[in-house]
């Protein structure tokens, strides 16, 4: 009996499993988006309780990772997917690792913000951090959107935008270093803000990794370590 | 025909494929170990050419990742492994992602060291960085050793040692902050050393992730987000 001869309900059940695991990835991503929203709110309002929420939500993210990973292993073991289904399951397995690490970075940022609020750091010191957080939230949102629609062209565009975030980061860091130089008493607290900026940068890197999996999923091409130009050319050549 | 009835040469071929992919993971790990060795040598000697080597070896690491990942996908598609073989392939697929990111961190460290050498930073500023690099190299070495011998008990011990590295890092960072405060002209260059220390910390984190995959592989238990005590208890209960 070939797979296509399977009774329809079995095949439908399998489709449902794949759809279910994809949906749960989006739920996990949505949780991280909302944590980034809360981070921005903390930067605007100085709300300590909200910062504690950001610092302590990691366990929810982790629970998602473990359970989705189990689902993926289960599907691989029972369904033995081939071709594009196999790529989907592998891409999901990698995506949730990146999402989980975004959770780790958010936890660090939350802890830093609690310290800053307790130390009454002037709000003006956060301007760059806030800009960066908004950028990264947009990037994550669009990444999850590209993932939902399996839009590899959009994913490639997002990969390119990453350079802009890096440039922005450099100018924010230079600004923060100026604060340190002008008033060495602020060194310790400014250093924490710098580490929060770097954590946001890494969240951006994880989003970009996910964009690369989307391209891999749709185009069947591993673009992780080829240049953007090459990737674009190869995709265009296929139409 | 059940899998056990397969002609022996087919099964031997499959074993060889699994063995081959494991060996290549160890080669990839060995490359990273040698890059860490070179990093330490740079810290001791100030050898600029060696620093350039460290900064530019990332493409070799990436090539390993892409080709091992392809091998894993191939094995999943053609062999449809079950149970422990499936776990092995999935653990390898995750391990190489962490190894690849260790390569990224080493690239960053290499670039920072080139800048420091060009700026003639006094060697004394590197003492903490060197201690940290040696620690992390030992951790990576032992992690790969636990991976080779599939030694989950050792892997659990290494996971515990991670706390010590974190404590060490804190005291190194405090020392570096003191330099900044004493002489604000050193802020920019000291900040780079701090970022190199953090990059080493993340290399340690990636090694710990690999230890967790080893435990998962041997014990069939996902310990990524349970406490160490729980993990140890569960392993002991099984004998």
Coordinates of C-alpha atoms in Angstrom, one line a residue:
Chain A
X1 CA 0.0 0.0 0.0
X2 CA 1.5 3.3 -1.1
X3 CA 1.0 6.4 1.1
X4 CA -1.5 7.8 -1.3
X5 CA -3.7 4.8 -0.9
X6 CA -4.0 5.4 2.8
X7 CA -7.6 5.8 4.0
X8 CA -8.3 9.6 4.0
X9 CA -8.9 9.9 7.7
X10 CA -5.3 8.7 8.5
X11 CA -3.9 11.2 6.1
X12 CA -6.1 14.0 7.4
X13 CA -5.0 13.1 10.9
X14 CA -1.4 13.5 9.8
X15 CA -2.1 16.9 8.2
X16 CA -3.8 17.9 11.4
X17 CA -0.7 17.0 13.4
X18 CA 1.5 19.1 11.2
X19 CA -0.9 22.0 11.2
X20 CA -1.1 21.7 15.0
X21 CA 2.6 21.8 15.6
X22 CA 2.9 24.8 13.2
X23 CA 0.2 26.6 15.1
X24 CA 1.9 26.0 18.4
X25 CA 5.1 27.5 17.0
X26 CA 3.1 30.7 16.3
X27 CA 1.6 30.7 19.8
X28 CA 5.2 30.5 21.2
X29 CA 6.2 33.3 18.9
X30 CA 3.2 35.3 19.9
X31 CA 4.2 34.9 23.6
X32 CA 7.7 36.3 22.8
X33 CA 6.2 39.2 20.8
X34 CA 4.0 40.1 23.8
X35 CA 7.1 40.0 26.1
X36 CA 8.9 42.4 23.8
X37 CA 5.8 44.7 23.9
X38 CA 5.9 44.6 27.7
X39 CA 9.6 45.4 27.6
X40 CA 8.9 48.5 25.6
X41 CA 6.1 49.4 28.0
X42 CA 8.6 49.1 30.9
X43 CA 11.0 51.4 29.1
X44 CA 8.2 54.0 28.6
X45 CA 6.6 53.7 32.1
X46 CA 9.3 52.4 34.4
X47 CA 6.7 49.9 35.7
X48 CA 8.7 47.5 37.9
X49 CA 6.0 44.8 38.1
X50 CA 5.9 44.5 34.4
X51 CA 9.7 44.2 34.3
X52 CA 9.4 41.3 36.8
X53 CA 6.9 39.7 34.5
X54 CA 9.4 39.9 31.6
X55 CA 12.2 38.5 33.8
X56 CA 10.1 35.6 34.9
X57 CA 8.2 34.4 31.9
X58 CA 11.0 32.2 30.6
X59 CA 9.4 29.0 32.1
X60 CA 6.4 29.4 29.8
X61 CA 8.7 29.8 26.7
X62 CA 10.6 26.7 27.8
X63 CA 7.5 24.7 28.3
X64 CA 6.5 25.4 24.7
X65 CA 9.9 24.4 23.5
X66 CA 10.0 21.1 25.3
X67 CA 6.4 20.1 24.2
X68 CA 6.8 21.2 20.6
X69 CA 10.1 19.3 20.4
X70 CA 8.4 16.2 21.7
X71 CA 5.7 16.6 19.1
X72 CA 8.3 16.9 16.3
X73 CA 10.1 13.8 17.5
X74 CA 6.8 11.9 17.7
X75 CA 5.9 12.9 14.2
X76 CA 9.3 11.8 12.9
X77 CA 9.1 8.5 14.6
X78 CA 5.5 7.6 13.7
X79 CA 5.0 9.3 10.4
X80 CA 8.5 9.1 8.9
X81 CA 7.9 12.2 6.8
X82 CA 9.7 12.6 3.5
X83 CA 10.7 15.6 1.4
X84 CA 8.9 18.8 2.2
X85 CA 7.2 17.4 5.4
X86 CA 10.5 16.3 6.7
X87 CA 12.0 19.8 6.0
X88 CA 9.0 21.4 7.8
X89 CA 9.5 19.3 10.9
X90 CA 13.3 19.9 10.9
X91 CA 12.8 23.7 10.4
X92 CA 10.3 23.8 13.2
X93 CA 12.7 21.9 15.5
X94 CA 15.4 24.5 14.8
X95 CA 12.9 27.5 14.9
X96 CA 11.8 26.7 18.5
X97 CA 15.5 26.5 19.6
X98 CA 15.9 30.1 18.4
X99 CA 12.6 31.1 20.0
X100 CA 13.7 29.6 23.3
X101 CA 16.9 31.6 23.2
X102 CA 15.0 34.7 22.5
X103 CA 13.2 33.9 25.8
X104 CA 16.6 33.7 27.5
X105 CA 17.6 37.1 26.2
X106 CA 14.3 38.6 27.3
X107 CA 14.9 37.2 30.8
X108 CA 18.3 38.9 30.9
X109 CA 16.8 42.2 29.7
X110 CA 14.0 42.0 32.3
X111 CA 16.6 41.5 35.1
X112 CA 18.6 44.5 33.9
X113 CA 15.5 46.7 33.7
X114 CA 14.6 45.8 37.3
X115 CA 18.0 46.8 38.5
X116 CA 17.8 50.1 36.5
X117 CA 14.3 50.9 37.9
X118 CA 15.6 50.2 41.4
X119 CA 18.6 52.5 40.8
X120 CA 16.4 55.2 39.5
X121 CA 18.4 55.6 36.2
X122 CA 17.2 58.7 34.3
X123 CA 14.8 57.7 31.6
X124 CA 16.8 59.6 29.0
X125 CA 19.5 56.8 29.2
X126 CA 17.0 54.4 27.6
X127 CA 16.2 56.2 24.4
X128 CA 18.5 54.1 22.3
X129 CA 17.5 50.9 24.0
X130 CA 13.8 51.7 23.3
X131 CA 14.5 52.4 19.6
X132 CA 16.3 49.1 19.3
X133 CA 13.6 47.2 21.2
X134 CA 10.9 48.6 18.8
X135 CA 13.0 47.6 15.8
X136 CA 13.6 44.1 17.0
X137 CA 9.9 43.6 17.9
X138 CA 8.9 44.6 14.4
X139 CA 11.5 42.3 13.0
X140 CA 10.2 39.4 15.1
X141 CA 6.6 40.2 14.1
X142 CA 7.4 40.2 10.4
X143 CA 9.5 37.0 10.8
X144 CA 6.6 35.2 12.3
X145 CA 4.4 36.6 9.6
X146 CA 6.8 35.3 6.9
X147 CA 6.8 31.9 8.7
X148 CA 3.0 31.8 8.8
X149 CA 2.7 32.6 5.1
X150 CA 5.8 30.6 4.2
X151 CA 6.9 33.7 2.3
X152 CA 10.5 33.2 1.4
X153 CA 10.8 36.4 -0.6
X154 CA 9.8 38.4 2.5
X155 CA 12.1 36.3 4.6
X156 CA 15.0 37.2 2.3
X157 CA 14.1 40.9 2.6
X158 CA 14.1 40.7 6.4
X159 CA 17.6 39.0 6.3
X160 CA 18.8 42.1 4.5
X161 CA 17.3 44.5 6.9
X162 CA 19.4 43.0 9.7
X163 CA 22.4 45.2 8.5
X164 CA 20.4 48.3 9.4
X165 CA 19.8 47.1 12.9
X166 CA 23.5 46.4 13.3
X167 CA 24.3 50.0 12.2
X168 CA 21.7 51.4 14.6
X169 CA 23.2 49.4 17.4
X170 CA 26.7 50.8 16.7
X171 CA 25.4 54.4 17.0
X172 CA 23.5 53.6 20.2
X173 CA 26.6 52.0 21.7
X174 CA 28.7 55.0 20.8
X175 CA 26.1 57.3 22.5
X176 CA 26.2 55.1 25.7
X177 CA 30.0 55.1 25.8
X178 CA 29.9 58.9 25.7
X179 CA 27.8 58.9 28.9
X180 CA 30.3 56.6 30.6
X181 CA 33.2 58.9 29.6
X182 CA 31.4 62.1 30.8
X183 CA 30.5 60.6 34.1
X184 CA 32.5 57.6 35.3
X185 CA 30.0 57.1 38.2
X186 CA 27.5 55.9 35.6
X187 CA 29.8 53.2 34.2
X188 CA 28.3 50.2 36.0
X189 CA 24.7 51.1 35.2
X190 CA 25.5 52.1 31.6
X191 CA 27.3 48.9 31.1
X192 CA 24.1 47.1 31.9
X193 CA 22.2 49.1 29.4
X194 CA 24.9 48.2 26.8
X195 CA 24.4 44.5 27.7
X196 CA 20.6 44.9 27.2
X197 CA 21.2 46.5 23.8
X198 CA 23.4 43.5 22.9
X199 CA 20.7 41.1 24.1
X200 CA 18.3 42.8 21.7
X201 CA 20.8 42.4 18.9
X202 CA 20.9 38.7 19.6
X203 CA 17.1 38.5 19.5
X204 CA 17.4 40.1 16.1
X205 CA 20.0 37.4 15.1
X206 CA 17.6 34.7 16.2
X207 CA 14.8 36.2 14.2
X208 CA 17.1 36.2 11.1
X209 CA 17.9 32.5 11.7
X210 CA 14.2 31.8 11.6
X211 CA 14.0 33.7 8.3
X212 CA 16.7 31.5 7.0
X213 CA 14.8 28.4 7.9
X214 CA 11.7 29.7 6.1
X215 CA 13.8 30.1 2.9
X216 CA 15.2 26.6 3.5
X217 CA 11.7 25.3 3.9
X218 CA 10.2 26.9 0.9
X219 CA 13.2 26.8 -1.5
X220 CA 14.8 23.6 -0.2
X221 CA 18.1 25.5 -0.2
X222 CA 20.3 26.0 2.8
X223 CA 21.2 29.7 2.6
X224 CA 22.6 29.9 6.1
X225 CA 26.1 30.4 5.0
X226 CA 25.9 31.7 1.4
X227 CA 25.8 35.3 0.6
X228 CA 22.5 37.1 0.2
X229 CA 23.2 37.9 -3.4
X230 CA 23.8 34.2 -4.2
X231 CA 20.6 33.3 -2.4
X232 CA 18.5 35.8 -4.3
X233 CA 20.0 34.8 -7.6
X234 CA 19.2 31.2 -7.0
X235 CA 15.7 31.9 -6.0
X236 CA 15.1 34.1 -9.0
X237 CA 16.5 31.5 -11.4
X238 CA 13.8 29.1 -10.3
X239 CA 11.2 31.7 -11.2
Chain B
X1 CA 10.5 -7.9 5.9
X2 CA 11.3 -6.5 9.4
X3 CA 14.4 -4.3 9.8
X4 CA 16.3 -7.1 11.6
X5 CA 15.8 -9.3 8.5
X6 CA 17.7 -6.9 6.3
X7 CA 20.8 -8.3 4.6
X8 CA 23.7 -7.6 7.0
X9 CA 25.6 -5.4 4.5
X10 CA 22.6 -2.9 4.4
X11 CA 22.5 -2.7 8.1
X12 CA 26.3 -2.4 8.3
X13 CA 26.1 0.5 5.7
X14 CA 23.5 2.2 7.9
X15 CA 25.7 1.8 11.0
X16 CA 28.6 3.2 9.0
X17 CA 26.5 6.3 8.1
X18 CA 25.6 7.0 11.7
X19 CA 29.2 6.4 12.8
X20 CA 30.5 8.7 10.0
X21 CA 28.2 11.6 11.0
X22 CA 29.2 11.2 14.6
X23 CA 32.9 11.3 13.7
X24 CA 32.4 14.5 11.6
X25 CA 30.7 16.2 14.6
X26 CA 33.9 15.4 16.6
X27 CA 36.1 16.8 13.8
X28 CA 34.0 20.0 13.8
X29 CA 34.4 20.1 17.6
X30 CA 38.1 19.5 17.3
X31 CA 38.4 22.5 14.9
X32 CA 36.7 24.7 17.5
X33 CA 38.9 23.5 20.2
X34 CA 42.0 24.3 18.2
X35 CA 40.6 27.8 17.5
X36 CA 40.2 28.3 21.3
X37 CA 43.8 27.1 21.7
X38 CA 44.9 29.7 19.2
X39 CA 42.9 32.4 21.0
X40 CA 44.8 31.6 24.2
X41 CA 48.0 31.7 22.3
X42 CA 47.1 35.1 20.9
X43 CA 46.4 36.3 24.5
X44 CA 49.9 35.1 25.5
X45 CA 51.9 36.2 22.6
X46 CA 50.0 39.1 21.0
X47 CA 50.5 37.3 17.6
X48 CA 48.4 39.4 15.2
X49 CA 48.4 36.8 12.4
X50 CA 47.1 34.2 14.7
X51 CA 44.3 36.5 15.7
X52 CA 43.4 37.0 12.1
X53 CA 43.3 33.2 11.7
X54 CA 40.8 33.0 14.6
X55 CA 38.7 35.8 13.1
X56 CA 38.6 34.2 9.7
X57 CA 38.1 30.5 10.3
X58 CA 34.3 30.7 10.6
X59 CA 33.7 29.6 7.0
X60 CA 35.3 26.2 7.8
X61 CA 33.0 25.8 10.8
X62 CA 30.0 26.8 8.7
X63 CA 30.9 24.3 6.0
X64 CA 30.9 21.5 8.6
X65 CA 27.5 22.5 9.8
X66 CA 25.9 22.6 6.4
X67 CA 27.3 19.3 5.3
X68 CA 26.6 17.5 8.6
X69 CA 23.1 18.9 8.5
X70 CA 22.6 17.5 5.0
X71 CA 23.8 14.1 6.1
X72 CA 21.3 14.1 9.0
X73 CA 18.4 15.1 6.7
X74 CA 19.5 12.4 4.3
X75 CA 19.6 9.7 7.0
X76 CA 16.2 10.8 8.3
X77 CA 14.7 10.6 4.8
X78 CA 16.3 7.3 3.7
X79 CA 16.7 5.3 6.9
X80 CA 13.7 6.6 8.8
X81 CA 15.4 5.8 12.1
X82 CA 13.4 5.0 15.2
X83 CA 14.0 5.2 18.9
X84 CA 17.6 5.7 19.9
X85 CA 18.9 6.2 16.3
X86 CA 16.3 9.0 15.8
X87 CA 17.4 10.6 19.1
X88 CA 21.0 10.4 18.0
X89 CA 20.3 12.1 14.7
X90 CA 18.2 14.8 16.3
X91 CA 20.8 15.4 19.0
X92 CA 23.5 15.7 16.4
X93 CA 21.4 18.2 14.4
X94 CA 21.1 20.4 17.5
X95 CA 24.7 19.9 18.6
X96 CA 26.1 21.3 15.3
X97 CA 23.9 24.3 15.6
X98 CA 25.6 25.1 18.9
X99 CA 29.0 24.3 17.5
X100 CA 28.4 26.7 14.7
X101 CA 27.4 29.5 17.1
X102 CA 30.6 28.8 19.0
X103 CA 32.3 29.6 15.7
X104 CA 30.4 32.9 15.5
X105 CA 31.5 33.9 19.0
X106 CA 35.2 32.9 18.2
X107 CA 35.0 35.1 15.1
X108 CA 33.9 38.1 17.3
X109 CA 36.6 37.4 19.8
X110 CA 39.2 37.2 17.0
X111 CA 38.1 40.6 15.7
X112 CA 38.3 42.2 19.1
X113 CA 41.8 40.8 19.7
X114 CA 43.0 42.2 16.4
X115 CA 41.7 45.7 17.5
X116 CA 43.4 45.3 20.9
X117 CA 46.7 44.3 19.3
X118 CA 46.6 47.2 16.9
X119 CA 45.8 49.6 19.8
X120 CA 48.7 48.1 21.9
X121 CA 46.5 47.4 24.9
X122 CA 48.7 46.4 27.9
X123 CA 48.8 42.6 28.2
X124 CA 47.8 42.9 31.9
X125 CA 44.3 43.9 30.8
X126 CA 43.8 40.4 29.4
X127 CA 44.5 38.4 32.5
X128 CA 40.9 37.7 33.3
X129 CA 40.0 37.0 29.7
X130 CA 42.8 34.5 29.5
X131 CA 41.6 32.6 32.6
X132 CA 38.1 32.6 31.2
X133 CA 39.3 31.3 27.8
X134 CA 41.3 28.4 29.4
X135 CA 38.2 27.5 31.5
X136 CA 35.9 27.5 28.5
X137 CA 38.4 25.5 26.4
X138 CA 38.6 22.8 29.1
X139 CA 34.8 22.8 29.3
X140 CA 34.5 22.3 25.5
X141 CA 37.1 19.6 25.5
X142 CA 35.4 17.7 28.2
X143 CA 32.0 18.2 26.6
X144 CA 33.2 16.7 23.3
X145 CA 34.7 13.9 25.4
X146 CA 31.4 13.2 27.1
X147 CA 29.8 13.3 23.6
X148 CA 32.3 10.7 22.3
X149 CA 31.8 8.3 25.2
X150 CA 28.1 9.1 25.5
X151 CA 28.8 9.6 29.2
X152 CA 25.6 11.2 30.6
X153 CA 27.0 11.3 34.2
X154 CA 30.0 13.3 33.2
X155 CA 27.7 15.5 31.1
X156 CA 25.6 16.2 34.2
X157 CA 28.7 17.1 36.2
X158 CA 29.8 19.5 33.5
X159 CA 26.4 21.2 33.6
X160 CA 26.9 21.8 37.2
X161 CA 30.4 23.3 36.7
X162 CA 28.8 26.0 34.6
X163 CA 27.9 28.0 37.7
X164 CA 31.6 28.3 38.6
X165 CA 32.3 29.8 35.2
X166 CA 29.5 32.3 35.8
X167 CA 30.9 33.3 39.2
X168 CA 34.4 33.7 37.7
X169 CA 33.0 35.9 34.9
X170 CA 31.4 38.2 37.5
X171 CA 34.7 38.8 39.2
X172 CA 36.5 39.4 35.9
X173 CA 33.8 41.9 34.9
X174 CA 34.1 43.7 38.2
X175 CA 37.9 44.0 37.7
X176 CA 37.5 45.4 34.2
X177 CA 34.9 48.0 35.4
X178 CA 37.5 49.2 37.9
X179 CA 39.9 49.8 35.1
X180 CA 37.3 51.9 33.3
X181 CA 36.6 53.9 36.4
X182 CA 40.2 54.6 37.1
X183 CA 41.0 55.8 33.6
X184 CA 38.0 56.7 31.5
X185 CA 40.2 56.9 28.4
X186 CA 40.3 53.1 28.5
X187 CA 36.5 52.8 28.4
X188 CA 36.2 51.9 24.7
X189 CA 38.9 49.3 24.7
X190 CA 37.9 47.8 28.0
X191 CA 34.4 47.5 26.8
X192 CA 35.6 45.4 23.9
X193 CA 37.4 43.1 26.4
X194 CA 34.1 42.8 28.4
X195 CA 32.3 41.8 25.2
X196 CA 35.0 39.2 24.5
X197 CA 34.5 37.8 28.1
X198 CA 30.7 37.7 27.4
X199 CA 31.4 35.9 24.1
X200 CA 33.4 33.3 26.0
X201 CA 30.5 32.9 28.5
X202 CA 28.2 32.2 25.6
X203 CA 30.6 29.6 24.2
X204 CA 30.4 27.9 27.7
X205 CA 26.6 28.1 27.4
X206 CA 26.7 26.3 24.0
X207 CA 28.9 23.6 25.5
X208 CA 26.4 23.1 28.3
X209 CA 23.6 22.8 25.7
X210 CA 25.6 20.0 24.1
X211 CA 26.0 18.3 27.5
X212 CA 22.2 18.4 27.8
X213 CA 21.8 16.8 24.4
X214 CA 24.1 14.0 25.6
X215 CA 21.9 13.4 28.6
X216 CA 18.8 13.4 26.4
X217 CA 20.5 11.0 24.0
X218 CA 21.6 8.5 26.7
X219 CA 18.7 8.8 29.1
X220 CA 15.9 9.7 26.7
X221 CA 15.0 12.5 29.0
X222 CA 14.7 16.1 28.1
X223 CA 16.5 17.9 30.9
X224 CA 16.9 21.2 29.2
X225 CA 14.4 23.0 31.5
X226 CA 14.2 20.9 34.6
X227 CA 16.5 21.5 37.6
X228 CA 19.8 19.7 38.0
X229 CA 18.6 18.0 41.1
X230 CA 15.6 16.6 39.4
X231 CA 17.7 15.3 36.5
X232 CA 20.2 13.6 38.8
X233 CA 17.4 12.0 40.8
X234 CA 15.7 10.7 37.7
X235 CA 18.9 9.2 36.4
X236 CA 19.8 7.6 39.7
X237 CA 16.3 6.1 40.0
X238 CA 16.9 4.2 36.8
X239 CA 20.1 2.7 38.2

